[in-house]
Each structure stands twice: as C-alpha cells, then as structure tokens.
Coordinates of C-alpha atoms in Angstrom, one line a residue:
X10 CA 101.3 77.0 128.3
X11 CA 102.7 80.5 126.5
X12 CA 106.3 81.6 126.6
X13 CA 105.4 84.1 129.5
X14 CA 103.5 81.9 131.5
X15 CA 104.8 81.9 135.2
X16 CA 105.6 78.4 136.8
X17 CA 102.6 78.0 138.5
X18 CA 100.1 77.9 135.4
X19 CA 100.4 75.0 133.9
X20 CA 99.1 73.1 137.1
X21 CA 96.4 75.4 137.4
X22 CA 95.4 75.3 133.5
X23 CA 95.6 71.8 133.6
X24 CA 92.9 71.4 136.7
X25 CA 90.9 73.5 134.7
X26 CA 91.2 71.2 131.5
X27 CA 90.7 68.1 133.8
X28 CA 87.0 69.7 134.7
X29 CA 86.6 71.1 131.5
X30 CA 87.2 68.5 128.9
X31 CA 85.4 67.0 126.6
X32 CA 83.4 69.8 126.7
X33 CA 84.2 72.4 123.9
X34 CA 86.7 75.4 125.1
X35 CA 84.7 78.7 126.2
X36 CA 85.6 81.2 128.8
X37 CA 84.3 80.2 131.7
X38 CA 85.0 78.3 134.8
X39 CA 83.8 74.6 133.9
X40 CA 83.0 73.4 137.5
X41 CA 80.8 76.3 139.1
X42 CA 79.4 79.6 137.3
X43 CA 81.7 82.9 138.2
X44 CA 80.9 84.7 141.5
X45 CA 78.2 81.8 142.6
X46 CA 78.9 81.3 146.3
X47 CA 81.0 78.0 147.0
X48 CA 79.7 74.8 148.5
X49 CA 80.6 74.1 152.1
X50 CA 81.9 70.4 150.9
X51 CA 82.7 68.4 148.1
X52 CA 79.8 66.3 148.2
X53 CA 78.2 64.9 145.2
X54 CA 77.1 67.4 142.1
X55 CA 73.9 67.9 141.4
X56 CA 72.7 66.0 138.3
X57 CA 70.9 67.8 135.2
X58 CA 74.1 67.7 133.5
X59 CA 74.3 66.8 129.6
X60 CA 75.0 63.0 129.9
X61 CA 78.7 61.8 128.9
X62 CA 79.1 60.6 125.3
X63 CA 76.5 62.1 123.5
X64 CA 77.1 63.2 119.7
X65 CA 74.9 65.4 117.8
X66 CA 74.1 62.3 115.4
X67 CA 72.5 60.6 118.1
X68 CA 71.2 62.6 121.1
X69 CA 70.9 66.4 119.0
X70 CA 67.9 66.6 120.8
X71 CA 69.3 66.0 124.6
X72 CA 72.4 68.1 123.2
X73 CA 70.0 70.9 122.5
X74 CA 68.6 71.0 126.2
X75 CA 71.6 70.0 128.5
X76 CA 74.9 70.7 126.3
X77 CA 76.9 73.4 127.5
X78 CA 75.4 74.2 130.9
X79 CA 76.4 73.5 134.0
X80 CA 73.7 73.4 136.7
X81 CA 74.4 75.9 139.5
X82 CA 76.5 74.5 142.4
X83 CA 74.5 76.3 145.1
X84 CA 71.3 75.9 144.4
X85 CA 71.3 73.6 141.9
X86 CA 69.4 76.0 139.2
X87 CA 69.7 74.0 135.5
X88 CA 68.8 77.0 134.0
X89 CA 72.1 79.6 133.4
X90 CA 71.6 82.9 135.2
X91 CA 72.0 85.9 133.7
X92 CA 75.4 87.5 134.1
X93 CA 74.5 90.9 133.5
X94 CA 78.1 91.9 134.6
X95 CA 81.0 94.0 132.8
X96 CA 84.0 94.0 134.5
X97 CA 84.9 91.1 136.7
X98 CA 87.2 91.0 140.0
X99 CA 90.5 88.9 140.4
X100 CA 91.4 86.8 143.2
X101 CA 94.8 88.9 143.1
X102 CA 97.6 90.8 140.5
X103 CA 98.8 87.1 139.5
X104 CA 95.4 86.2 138.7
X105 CA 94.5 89.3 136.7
X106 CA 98.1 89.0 135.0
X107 CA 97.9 86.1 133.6
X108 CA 94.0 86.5 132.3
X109 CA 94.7 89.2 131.1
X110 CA 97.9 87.8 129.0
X111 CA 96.1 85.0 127.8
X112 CA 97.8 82.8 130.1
X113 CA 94.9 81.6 132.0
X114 CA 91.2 81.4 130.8
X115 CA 88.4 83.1 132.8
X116 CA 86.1 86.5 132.3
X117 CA 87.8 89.8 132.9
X118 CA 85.4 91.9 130.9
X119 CA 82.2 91.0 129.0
X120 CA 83.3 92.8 125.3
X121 CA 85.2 89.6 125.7
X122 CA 83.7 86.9 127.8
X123 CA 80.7 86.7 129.9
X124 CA 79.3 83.1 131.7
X125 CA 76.2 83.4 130.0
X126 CA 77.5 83.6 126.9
X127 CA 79.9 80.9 127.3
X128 CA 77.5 78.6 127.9
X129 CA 75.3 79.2 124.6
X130 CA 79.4 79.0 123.0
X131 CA 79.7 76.0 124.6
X132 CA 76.4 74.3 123.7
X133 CA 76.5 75.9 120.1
X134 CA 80.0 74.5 119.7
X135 CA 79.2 70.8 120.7
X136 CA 75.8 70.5 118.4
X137 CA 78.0 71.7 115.6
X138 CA 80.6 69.5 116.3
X139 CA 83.2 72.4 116.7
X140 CA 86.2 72.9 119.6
X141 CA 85.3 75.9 120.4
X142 CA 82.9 79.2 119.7
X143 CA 82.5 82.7 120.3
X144 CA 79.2 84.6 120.8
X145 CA 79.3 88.3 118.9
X146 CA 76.5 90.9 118.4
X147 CA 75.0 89.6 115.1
X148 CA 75.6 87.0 112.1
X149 CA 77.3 90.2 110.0
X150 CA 79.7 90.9 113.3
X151 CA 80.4 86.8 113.0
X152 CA 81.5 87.3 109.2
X153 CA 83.4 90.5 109.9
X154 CA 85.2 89.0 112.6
X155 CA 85.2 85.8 111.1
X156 CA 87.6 87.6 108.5
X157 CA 89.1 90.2 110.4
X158 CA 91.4 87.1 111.8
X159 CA 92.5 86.4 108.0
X160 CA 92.4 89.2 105.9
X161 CA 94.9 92.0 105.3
X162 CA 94.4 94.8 102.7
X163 CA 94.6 93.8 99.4
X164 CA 93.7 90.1 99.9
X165 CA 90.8 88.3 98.4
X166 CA 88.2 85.5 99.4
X167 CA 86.5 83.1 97.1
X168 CA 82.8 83.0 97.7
X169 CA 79.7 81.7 96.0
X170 CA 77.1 84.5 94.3
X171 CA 74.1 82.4 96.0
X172 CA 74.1 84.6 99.4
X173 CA 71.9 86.7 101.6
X174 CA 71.6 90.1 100.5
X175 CA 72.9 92.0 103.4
X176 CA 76.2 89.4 102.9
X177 CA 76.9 90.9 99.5
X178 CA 76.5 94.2 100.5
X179 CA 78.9 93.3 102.9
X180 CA 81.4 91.9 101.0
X181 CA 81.2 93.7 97.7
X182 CA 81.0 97.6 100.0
X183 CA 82.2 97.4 103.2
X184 CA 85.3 94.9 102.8
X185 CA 85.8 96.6 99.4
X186 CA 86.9 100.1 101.7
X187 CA 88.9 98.2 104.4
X188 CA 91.0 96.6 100.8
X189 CA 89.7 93.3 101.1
X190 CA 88.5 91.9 98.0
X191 CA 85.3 88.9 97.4
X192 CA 85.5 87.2 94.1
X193 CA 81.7 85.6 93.3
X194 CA 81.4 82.4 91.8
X195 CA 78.1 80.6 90.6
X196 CA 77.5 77.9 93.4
X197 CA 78.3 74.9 91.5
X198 CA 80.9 76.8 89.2
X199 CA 83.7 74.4 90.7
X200 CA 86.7 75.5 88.2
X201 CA 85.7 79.0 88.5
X202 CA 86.0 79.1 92.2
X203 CA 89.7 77.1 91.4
X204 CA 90.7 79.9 88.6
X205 CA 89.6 82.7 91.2
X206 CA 92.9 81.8 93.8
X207 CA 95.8 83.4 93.4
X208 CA 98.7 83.9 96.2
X209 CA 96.5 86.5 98.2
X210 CA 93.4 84.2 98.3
X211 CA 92.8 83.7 101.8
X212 CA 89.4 81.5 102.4
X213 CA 86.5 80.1 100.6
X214 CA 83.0 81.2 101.8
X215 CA 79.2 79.5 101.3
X216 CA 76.0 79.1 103.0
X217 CA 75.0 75.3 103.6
X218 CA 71.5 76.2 102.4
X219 CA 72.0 79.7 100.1
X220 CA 69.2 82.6 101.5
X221 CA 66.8 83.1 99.7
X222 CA 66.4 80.4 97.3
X223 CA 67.1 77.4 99.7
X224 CA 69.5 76.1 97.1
X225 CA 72.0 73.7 98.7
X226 CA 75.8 73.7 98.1
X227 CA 78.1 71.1 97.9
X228 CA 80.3 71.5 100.6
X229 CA 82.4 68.5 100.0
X230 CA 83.2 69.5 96.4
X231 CA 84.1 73.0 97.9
X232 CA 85.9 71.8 100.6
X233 CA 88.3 69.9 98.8
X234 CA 88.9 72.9 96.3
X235 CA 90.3 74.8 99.8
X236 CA 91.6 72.9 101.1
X237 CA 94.0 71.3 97.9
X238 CA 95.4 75.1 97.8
X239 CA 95.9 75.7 101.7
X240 CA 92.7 77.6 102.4
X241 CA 89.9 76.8 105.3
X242 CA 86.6 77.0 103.9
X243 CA 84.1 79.0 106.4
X244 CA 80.3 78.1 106.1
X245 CA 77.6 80.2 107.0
X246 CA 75.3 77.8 108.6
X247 CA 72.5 80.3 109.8
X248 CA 69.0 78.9 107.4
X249 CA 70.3 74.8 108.0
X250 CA 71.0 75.4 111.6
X251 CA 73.0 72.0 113.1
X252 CA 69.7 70.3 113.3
X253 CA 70.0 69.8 109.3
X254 CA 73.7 70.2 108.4
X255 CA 76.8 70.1 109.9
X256 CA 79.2 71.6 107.8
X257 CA 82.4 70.0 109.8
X258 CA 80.9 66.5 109.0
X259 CA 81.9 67.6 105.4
X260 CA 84.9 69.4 105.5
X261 CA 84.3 73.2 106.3
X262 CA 86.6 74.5 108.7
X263 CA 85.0 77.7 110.3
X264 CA 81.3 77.8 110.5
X265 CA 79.2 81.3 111.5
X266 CA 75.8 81.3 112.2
X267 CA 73.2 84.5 112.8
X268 CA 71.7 82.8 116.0
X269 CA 69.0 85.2 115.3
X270 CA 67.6 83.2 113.0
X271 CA 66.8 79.9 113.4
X272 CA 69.0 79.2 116.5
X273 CA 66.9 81.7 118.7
X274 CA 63.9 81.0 116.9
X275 CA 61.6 84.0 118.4
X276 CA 62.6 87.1 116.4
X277 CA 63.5 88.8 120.4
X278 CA 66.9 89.0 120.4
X279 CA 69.9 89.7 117.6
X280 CA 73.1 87.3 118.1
X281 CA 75.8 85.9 116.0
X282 CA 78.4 82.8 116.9
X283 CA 81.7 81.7 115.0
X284 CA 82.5 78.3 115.2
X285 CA 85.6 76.4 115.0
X286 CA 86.5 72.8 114.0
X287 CA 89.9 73.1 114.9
X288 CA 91.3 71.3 112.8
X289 CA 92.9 73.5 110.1
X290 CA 97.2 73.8 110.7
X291 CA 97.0 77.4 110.9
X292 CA 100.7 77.0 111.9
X293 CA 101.8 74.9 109.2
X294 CA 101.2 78.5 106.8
X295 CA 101.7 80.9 109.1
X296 CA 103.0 83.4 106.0
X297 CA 99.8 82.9 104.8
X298 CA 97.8 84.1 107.9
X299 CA 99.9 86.5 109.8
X300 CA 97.2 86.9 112.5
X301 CA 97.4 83.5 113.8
X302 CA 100.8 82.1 112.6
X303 CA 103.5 85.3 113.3
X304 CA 104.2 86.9 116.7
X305 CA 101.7 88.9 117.9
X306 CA 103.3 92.2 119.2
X307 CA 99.6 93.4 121.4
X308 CA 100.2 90.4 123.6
X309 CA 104.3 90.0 124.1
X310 CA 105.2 88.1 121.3
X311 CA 102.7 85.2 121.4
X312 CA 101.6 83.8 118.5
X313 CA 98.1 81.9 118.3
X314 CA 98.8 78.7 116.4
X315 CA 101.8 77.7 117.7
X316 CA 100.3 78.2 121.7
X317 CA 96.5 77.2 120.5
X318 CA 96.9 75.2 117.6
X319 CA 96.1 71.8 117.3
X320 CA 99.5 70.6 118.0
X321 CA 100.0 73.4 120.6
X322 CA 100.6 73.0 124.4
X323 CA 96.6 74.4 125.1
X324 CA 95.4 70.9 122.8
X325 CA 97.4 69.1 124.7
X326 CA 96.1 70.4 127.9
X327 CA 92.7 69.6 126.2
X328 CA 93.8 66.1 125.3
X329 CA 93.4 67.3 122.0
X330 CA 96.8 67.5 120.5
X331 CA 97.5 66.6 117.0
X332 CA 93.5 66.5 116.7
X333 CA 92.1 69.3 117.1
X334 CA 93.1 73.3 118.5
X335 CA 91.1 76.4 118.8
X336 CA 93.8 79.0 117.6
X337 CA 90.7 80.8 115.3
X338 CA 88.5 81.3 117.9
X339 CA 91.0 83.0 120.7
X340 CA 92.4 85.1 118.3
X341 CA 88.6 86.0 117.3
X342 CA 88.0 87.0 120.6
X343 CA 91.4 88.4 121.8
X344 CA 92.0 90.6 118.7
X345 CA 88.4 91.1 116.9
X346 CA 86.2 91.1 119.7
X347 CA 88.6 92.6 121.8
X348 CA 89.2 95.7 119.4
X349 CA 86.4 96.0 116.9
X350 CA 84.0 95.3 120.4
X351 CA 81.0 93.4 118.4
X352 CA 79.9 91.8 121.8
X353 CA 76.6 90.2 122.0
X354 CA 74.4 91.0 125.6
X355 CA 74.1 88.4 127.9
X356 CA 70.5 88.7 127.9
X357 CA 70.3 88.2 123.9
X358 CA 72.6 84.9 124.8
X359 CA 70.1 83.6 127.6
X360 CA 67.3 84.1 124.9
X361 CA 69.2 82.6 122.2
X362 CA 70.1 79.3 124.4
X363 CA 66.5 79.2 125.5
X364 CA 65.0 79.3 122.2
X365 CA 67.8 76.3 120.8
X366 CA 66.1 73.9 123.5
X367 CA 63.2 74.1 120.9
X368 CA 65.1 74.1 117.7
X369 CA 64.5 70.1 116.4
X370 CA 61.0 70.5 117.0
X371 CA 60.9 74.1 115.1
X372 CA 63.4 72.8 112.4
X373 CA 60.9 69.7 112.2
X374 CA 57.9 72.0 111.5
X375 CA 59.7 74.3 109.2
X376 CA 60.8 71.8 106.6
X377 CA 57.5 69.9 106.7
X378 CA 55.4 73.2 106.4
X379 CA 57.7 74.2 103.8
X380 CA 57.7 71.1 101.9
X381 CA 53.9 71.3 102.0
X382 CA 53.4 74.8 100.6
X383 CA 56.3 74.0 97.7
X384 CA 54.0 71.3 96.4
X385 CA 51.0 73.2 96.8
X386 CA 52.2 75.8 94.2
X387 CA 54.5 73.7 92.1
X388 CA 51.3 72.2 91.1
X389 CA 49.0 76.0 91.1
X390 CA 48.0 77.1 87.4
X391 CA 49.0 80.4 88.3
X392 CA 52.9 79.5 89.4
X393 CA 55.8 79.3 86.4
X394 CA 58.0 77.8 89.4
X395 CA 59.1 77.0 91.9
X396 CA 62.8 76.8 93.9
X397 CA 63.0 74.2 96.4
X398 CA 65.3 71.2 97.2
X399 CA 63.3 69.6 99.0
X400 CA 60.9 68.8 95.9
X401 CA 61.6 65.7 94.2
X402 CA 61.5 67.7 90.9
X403 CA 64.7 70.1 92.3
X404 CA 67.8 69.7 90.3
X405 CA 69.5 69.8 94.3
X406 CA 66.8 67.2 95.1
X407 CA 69.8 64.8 95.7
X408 CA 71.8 67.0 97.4
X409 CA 69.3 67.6 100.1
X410 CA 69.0 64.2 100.8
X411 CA 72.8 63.8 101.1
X412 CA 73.7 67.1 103.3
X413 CA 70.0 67.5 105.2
X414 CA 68.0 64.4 105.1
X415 CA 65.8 65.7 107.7
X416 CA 64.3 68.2 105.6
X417 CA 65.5 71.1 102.7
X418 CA 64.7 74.1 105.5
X419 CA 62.5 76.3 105.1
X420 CA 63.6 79.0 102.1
X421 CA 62.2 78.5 98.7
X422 CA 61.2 81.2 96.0
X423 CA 58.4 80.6 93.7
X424 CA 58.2 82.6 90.4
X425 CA 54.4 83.4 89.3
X426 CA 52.8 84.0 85.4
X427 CA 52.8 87.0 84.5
X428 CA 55.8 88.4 85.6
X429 CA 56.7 91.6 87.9
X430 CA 53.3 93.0 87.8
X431 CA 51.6 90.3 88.8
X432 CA 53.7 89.5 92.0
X433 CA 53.8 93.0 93.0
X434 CA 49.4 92.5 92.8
X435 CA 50.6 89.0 95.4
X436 CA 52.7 91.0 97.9
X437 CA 49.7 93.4 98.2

C-alpha cells in the first residue's frame, strides 16, 4: 500500500483489514494476541467479544467493557494479558522489512507498539468515536506529541486561556524554547481567536470542559472558526471523558486525553492517548503541514497523507476511503513516539483499560456528587460564588445541556466572603 511495498503486501495487509475492520486501527494483530500459541483448528471463536454494531450513543456502557479486546484464542482469557515485552521477533527479514518500513502493521518494539496498549487504543478510539489512537506516557506527552506532528519553529497555535495549569506552562515555556508559539484567547472570544491566525497558525486547541473551573466550550462555534481557515481543531477531552462529550460529534478533529484522570479512575497509574477522527485532508494542505503532507526522508520518501489519509490506499484497505484515514496518528507514533520515546508501560495500559470498564458508573457519581455540593454552597451565607455549569444559575447552564447532558463533570470553583484570608483559614 506505500511506493516500496513489495508485491506480496497488499494481500497480506488486506487479510489483516478483513479481520480487523470495523474496529478502529491499532497495532496489533486483530485475530489472536502476539506470541499466544495457535489453535490446532479453525473451529469456532470464543465469544466475549464486543457485539457488532454498537455506537457509543447507544451501548457506551457495553463499549466500555468489551470494545477493543479480543478474548485470547487459546484459552479463551477476556481479560488482555500483560505484554510486558520490548522487542518482538519476526517470522523472517521480509517480515521485519516491511514492519519496520511501515509497510505492514504489527509490534517490533514497545516505544512504539505493544498488544496491551493497543487494545486500550483500540477501545479508547471506538468510545470516542475516532479511527484510530495512540497510547503515550502522560496527557502532557499526548499534547507534545500531539503538536510535534504539526508544528515547526516559528509557528503558532490558537488556544483558549481557560486551561489546566500545567497546559499553560507548557505552552507559554516549553513550546516557547523549541519556537513554537500559543496565542490565548478568552473561551468565548470568537473574533479574537479569528484575528489571532495568520499564515503560520497551525491548529486551534481547547478543553471540552476547561480544568479547573468546569466551564464548558463551544466546540462547534470553534470548530467552524478552524476549520473555515484550514486548521484541525485538537480537544483535550481529559475532565469530560467520552462518557459526557465527544468532541468528534461536534467537529474537533484530534482529541487527547490524560487517561490518568478520569479514564483510569484510580490515581495508580499515569497514561496519555491521542485520538484521531480521521477525517481532516491533511493532504489536501500538505504545505501547510510538512510532517504529514511532504515526503518523509526517515522512511524512503513516504509521505503520511497521501499513503494514510482518508483517501489513501491504507482507508481503502480499511473500507474507509473518502471517509475517514488515520495519517495523524501513524505519523504520531512513527515520528514522535518513535523519536521523542514518550511510551506509556503496558502495565499503566492494563490499569488504565481496567479502570474504563467502570467509567459510566464513576462519571455518573461524579456529576451527581458534584451537582449536589454546587447547590449546597451556592445557597451557604458564607460563599460569594460559585462556578459550575451544571447549576441552573450558570451562564454555560445551556451549554451543558447541549454538549454533556449527562452531567457538567465534576470541576467547579467556588469563591468564599472574605477574600484570600479567609480561604487560606478553608484549605487549613
């Protein structure tokens, strides 16, 4: 499916994609884990698999157990093993030539691809909605990498001022020293955010639900500013989790979670994910992003969107072409991952896929908790105010109900009487 691919590839990429598909891309083989034994016959498979058809509308919940595994063909374990695993054998020099050229898909070494971890991509990627995903180290690796695939020195990104704290460090520090530059916009400062684009402006960024005032953003309205100039919009979904929003149902193009968060759900285990919609014609400006749309010297001359775009030979492998493509998230992993070596642990990625298989019943719990304590002290004598979306009083009381129905999360601030004193004498 690439211009070096020997004869015999297509065939083999397209059995692949026959077990594969609809199931989101990840690295892995589809049909039995890497290195399990083989089966003596081809009898029936064992059952425990996600069922066929299921959307994250209408079976999150089933989605959340079942999506992205695939029960082991030995034994028939639903639960994926551990692959703790760094380099992985070939059948043969063919085999190892074309992995390692991008001209086949399988693990080679887990910087860049491990079973476990494609199975929390894969299940990540199909409750989002996404083509495809990659697992890193943490939510900052998923933004750095995130970027890495777009920016060059002396480009800029557009990104709203209502963001985690560690996030603006990030972008106003350490971006600032590799010449990549993050113009902040107030969250609903729509013409602001159009004014800030100029020829070097290459993405809009947001939270769904902005850390940590739980203030919700209009992703639509932002959307549509990106994507009238030629920009993807990338969404950091981390506090609304898929369970509340899914940015791709309103027009963001990359979304990156810290799966440490809410995704994992027990505080045991650091992880971040970039997801891709796979929809954007990365091709279609490939001046624009020289990553993914110009010939990519480290691997012969390939270049990303044209062999993973949607309109690529890999989509239509995929049954996917002219729909959807998952140049982003290849190039994520074969250049940042690859180079800058963010990888996540296999064992952080078992964690993190357990603790999803709870996540409605946790997101559940968090919104109603937090909905209970913001009308507790909107009402206290003692409280000026208080910051939550999910009160019918919130200026973004509307907005939640558009973008997360199910509940506003779980961040909210509160301001007390009395000023700083007084709630340094509450954090004591």
């Amino acid at each position: 499916f690439c211009p070096h691919a020997k004869s015999d590839t297509p065939a083999m990429l397209t059995r692949l994609a026959r077990r594969a598909h609809p199931a989101p891309f990840s690295l892995r083989s589809p049909a039995r884990l890497v290195g399990a034994p083989r089966r003596f016959s081809e009898e029936k498979e064992f059952g425990g698999r996600c069922p066929a058809g299921v959307t994250p509308d209408g079976n999150f919940n089933t989605m959340a157990l079942h999506a992205g595994q695939q029960p082991d063909p030995m034994t028939g374990s639903r639960v994926t093993p551990i692959t703790m695993n760094t380099g992985f054998v070939f059948k043969d020099v063919e085999d190892a030539s074309a992995k390692f050229s991008l001209q086949a898909f399988g693990p080679i070494y887990s910087r860049i691809g491990n079973p476990t971890c494609d199975a929390l991509e894969a299940k990540v990627a199909q409750l989002e909605g996404g083509m495809a995903a990659l697992t890193v180290s943490s939510g900052h690796a998923a933004q750095f990498l995130a970027f890495s695939n777009l920016m060059s020195p002396g480009d800029n990104f557009v990104s709203t001022n209502k963001l985690y704290g560690g996030t603006v460090t990030q972008f106003t520090h350490t971006f600032k020293k590799l010449g990549w530059e993050a113009r902040l916009c107030g969250h609903d400062s729509f013409a602001d955010m159009e004014a800030a684009i100029d020829e070097n402006t290459k993405a809009i960024y947001c939270e769904s639900i902005a850390n940590p005032g739980g203030i919700i953003t209009d992703i639509e309205k932002i959307s549509e500013i990106a994507h009238k100039n030629g920009l993807p919009l990338i969404v950091d979904n981390t506090t609304a989790s898929p369970y509340l929003i899914r940015p791709f149902e309103h027009g963001a193009d990359i979304v990156v979670h810290s799966a440490t968060k809410f995704l994992g759900g027990h505080g045991n285990a650091l992880g971040g994910l970039i997801v891709e919609k796979g929809t954007f014609d990365w091709a279609a400006h490939g001046d624009k992003f020289p990553h993914l749309g110009t010939s990519c010297e480290a691997y012969h001359g390939l270049n990303f969107a044209e062999v993973f775009g949607k309109d690529g030979p890999v989509a239509e492998m995929f049954g996917t072409k002219g729909q959807t493509g998952m140049a982003f998230a290849i190039a994520a992993r074969a250049l940042g991952l690859r180079d800058i070596g963010a990888c996540i642990s296999p064992f952080n990625a078992f964690l993190i896929n357990m603790g999803i298989e709870t996540l409605p019943l946790r997101m559940d719990k968090h919104c109603e908790n937090a909905l209970a304590v913001a009308t507790y002290l909107e009402s206290h004598p003692k409280v000026e105010s208080v910051t939550y979306a999910g009160l019918p009083s919130s200026k973004e009381h509307e907005l939640a109900k558009k973008y997360c129905p199910k509940g506003a999360g779980s961040l909210f601030a509160f301001e007390v009487k009395g000023g700083y004193d007084v709630s340094m004498m509450l954090g004591t």
